[in-house]
mmCIF file of C-alpha atoms in Angstrom:
data_model
loop_
_atom_site.group_PDB
_atom_site.id
_atom_site.type_symbol
_atom_site.label_atom_id
_atom_site.label_comp_id
_atom_site.label_asym_id
_atom_site.label_seq_id
_atom_site.Cartn_x
_atom_site.Cartn_y
_atom_site.Cartn_z
ATOM 1 C CA MET A 297 113.873 -94.811 133.093
ATOM 2 C CA ASP A 298 112.612 -91.829 135.054
ATOM 3 C CA GLY A 299 109.563 -91.093 132.850
ATOM 4 C CA LYS A 300 110.986 -87.845 131.491
ATOM 5 C CA GLY A 301 112.278 -89.367 128.267
ATOM 6 C CA ALA A 302 113.877 -86.796 125.963
ATOM 7 C CA THR A 303 112.169 -83.849 127.680
ATOM 8 C CA ALA A 304 114.635 -81.198 128.807
ATOM 9 C CA ASP A 305 114.665 -79.784 132.307
ATOM 10 C CA PRO A 306 111.947 -77.066 132.491
ATOM 11 C CA GLN A 307 114.217 -74.795 134.549
ATOM 12 C CA LEU A 308 116.961 -75.118 131.947
ATOM 13 C CA GLN A 309 114.498 -74.385 129.137
ATOM 14 C CA HIS A 310 113.261 -71.307 131.022
ATOM 15 C CA PHE A 311 116.838 -70.108 131.592
ATOM 16 C CA ILE A 312 117.658 -70.545 127.891
ATOM 17 C CA GLU A 313 114.489 -68.660 126.885
ATOM 18 C CA ILE A 314 115.378 -65.751 129.187
ATOM 19 C CA GLU A 315 118.970 -65.599 127.927
ATOM 20 C CA THR A 316 117.744 -65.707 124.328
ATOM 21 C CA GLN A 317 115.349 -62.840 125.052
ATOM 22 C CA LYS A 318 118.177 -60.831 126.633
ATOM 23 C CA GLN A 319 120.325 -61.394 123.549
ATOM 24 C CA ARG A 320 117.503 -60.335 121.215
ATOM 25 C CA PHE A 321 116.913 -57.224 123.305
ATOM 26 C CA GLN A 322 120.608 -56.294 123.181
ATOM 27 C CA GLN A 323 120.620 -56.791 119.409
ATOM 28 C CA LEU A 324 117.559 -54.551 119.064
ATOM 29 C CA VAL A 325 119.124 -51.834 121.204
ATOM 30 C CA HIS A 326 122.319 -51.981 119.151
ATOM 31 C CA GLN A 327 120.378 -51.833 115.880
ATOM 32 C CA MET A 328 118.148 -49.013 117.146
ATOM 33 C CA THR A 329 121.157 -47.021 118.316
ATOM 34 C CA GLU A 330 122.873 -47.415 114.959
ATOM 35 C CA VAL A 331 119.785 -46.491 112.926
ATOM 36 C CA CYS A 332 118.813 -43.495 115.050
ATOM 37 C CA TRP A 333 122.395 -42.222 115.329
ATOM 38 C CA GLU A 334 122.784 -42.249 111.535
ATOM 39 C CA LYS A 335 119.408 -40.583 111.062
ATOM 40 C CA CYS A 336 119.568 -37.904 113.751
ATOM 41 C CA MET A 337 123.165 -37.025 114.566
ATOM 42 C CA ASP A 338 124.500 -34.414 112.139
ATOM 43 C CA LYS A 339 127.518 -33.213 114.072
ATOM 44 C CA PRO A 340 128.452 -34.644 117.475
ATOM 45 C CA GLY A 341 128.961 -32.061 120.176
ATOM 46 C CA PRO A 342 128.994 -31.719 123.955
ATOM 47 C CA LYS A 343 125.180 -31.324 124.097
ATOM 48 C CA LEU A 344 122.212 -32.406 122.009
ATOM 49 C CA ASP A 345 120.224 -29.583 120.522
ATOM 50 C CA SER A 346 116.436 -29.796 120.826
ATOM 51 C CA ARG A 347 115.966 -30.802 117.178
ATOM 52 C CA THR A 348 118.378 -33.727 117.546
ATOM 53 C CA GLU A 349 116.783 -34.791 120.828
ATOM 54 C CA VAL A 350 113.292 -34.780 119.284
ATOM 55 C CA CYS A 351 114.639 -36.747 116.319
ATOM 56 C CA PHE A 352 116.108 -39.394 118.648
ATOM 57 C CA VAL A 353 112.876 -39.681 120.646
ATOM 58 C CA ASN A 354 110.767 -40.037 117.501
ATOM 59 C CA CYS A 355 113.202 -42.483 115.940
ATOM 60 C CA VAL A 356 113.277 -44.716 119.018
ATOM 61 C CA GLU A 357 109.481 -44.653 119.334
ATOM 62 C CA ARG A 358 109.043 -45.583 115.665
ATOM 63 C CA PHE A 359 111.660 -48.313 115.966
ATOM 64 C CA ILE A 360 109.931 -49.816 119.014
ATOM 65 C CA ASP A 361 106.483 -49.590 117.400
ATOM 66 C CA THR A 362 107.744 -51.215 114.213
ATOM 67 C CA SER A 363 109.563 -53.981 116.085
ATOM 68 C CA GLN A 364 106.474 -54.691 118.188
ATOM 69 C CA PHE A 365 104.258 -54.758 115.095
ATOM 70 C CA ILE A 366 106.586 -57.239 113.360
ATOM 71 C CA LEU A 367 106.773 -59.490 116.432
ATOM 72 C CA ASN A 368 102.993 -59.465 116.819
ATOM 73 C CA ARG A 369 102.541 -60.232 113.126
ATOM 74 C CA LEU A 370 104.988 -63.146 113.311
ATOM 75 C CA GLU A 371 103.201 -64.542 116.380
ATOM 76 C CA GLN A 372 99.824 -64.297 114.619
ATOM 77 C CA THR A 373 101.271 -65.954 111.537
ATOM 78 C CA GLN A 374 102.785 -68.815 113.507
ATOM 79 C CA ARG A 375 99.532 -69.394 115.388
ATOM 80 C CA SER A 376 97.253 -69.240 112.368
ATOM 81 C CA LYS A 377 99.284 -70.904 109.616
ATOM 82 C CA GLY A 378 102.093 -72.709 111.345
ATOM 83 C CA SER A 379 104.941 -71.152 109.391
ATOM 84 C CA PHE A 380 106.154 -67.729 108.374
ATOM 85 C CA SER A 381 106.975 -68.751 104.785
ATOM 86 C CA GLU A 382 103.335 -69.395 103.917
ATOM 87 C CA THR A 383 102.376 -65.754 104.531
ATOM 88 C CA MET A 384 105.209 -64.375 102.406
ATOM 89 C CA SER A 385 103.163 -65.279 99.309
ATOM 90 C CA ASP A 386 100.036 -63.456 100.558
#
């Protein structure tokens, strides 16, 4: 035996983590686009009016802030209690 046992290759694990992060990011962008489009786009046209542009900017900023808050909360929960399900009853 080579001493590694069942441990996966660290480079492979790192690659998988990066690809998983890319996929999550793409999902977030898709979700954000869908949410903000439905919220802000009344009638599509050749140009965005200033009201629509401000709506998109605010929507994206809120979406990012909310996503970051949720991720931070999940990380805190996992560190402090070990599982997300335990905090759902708080």
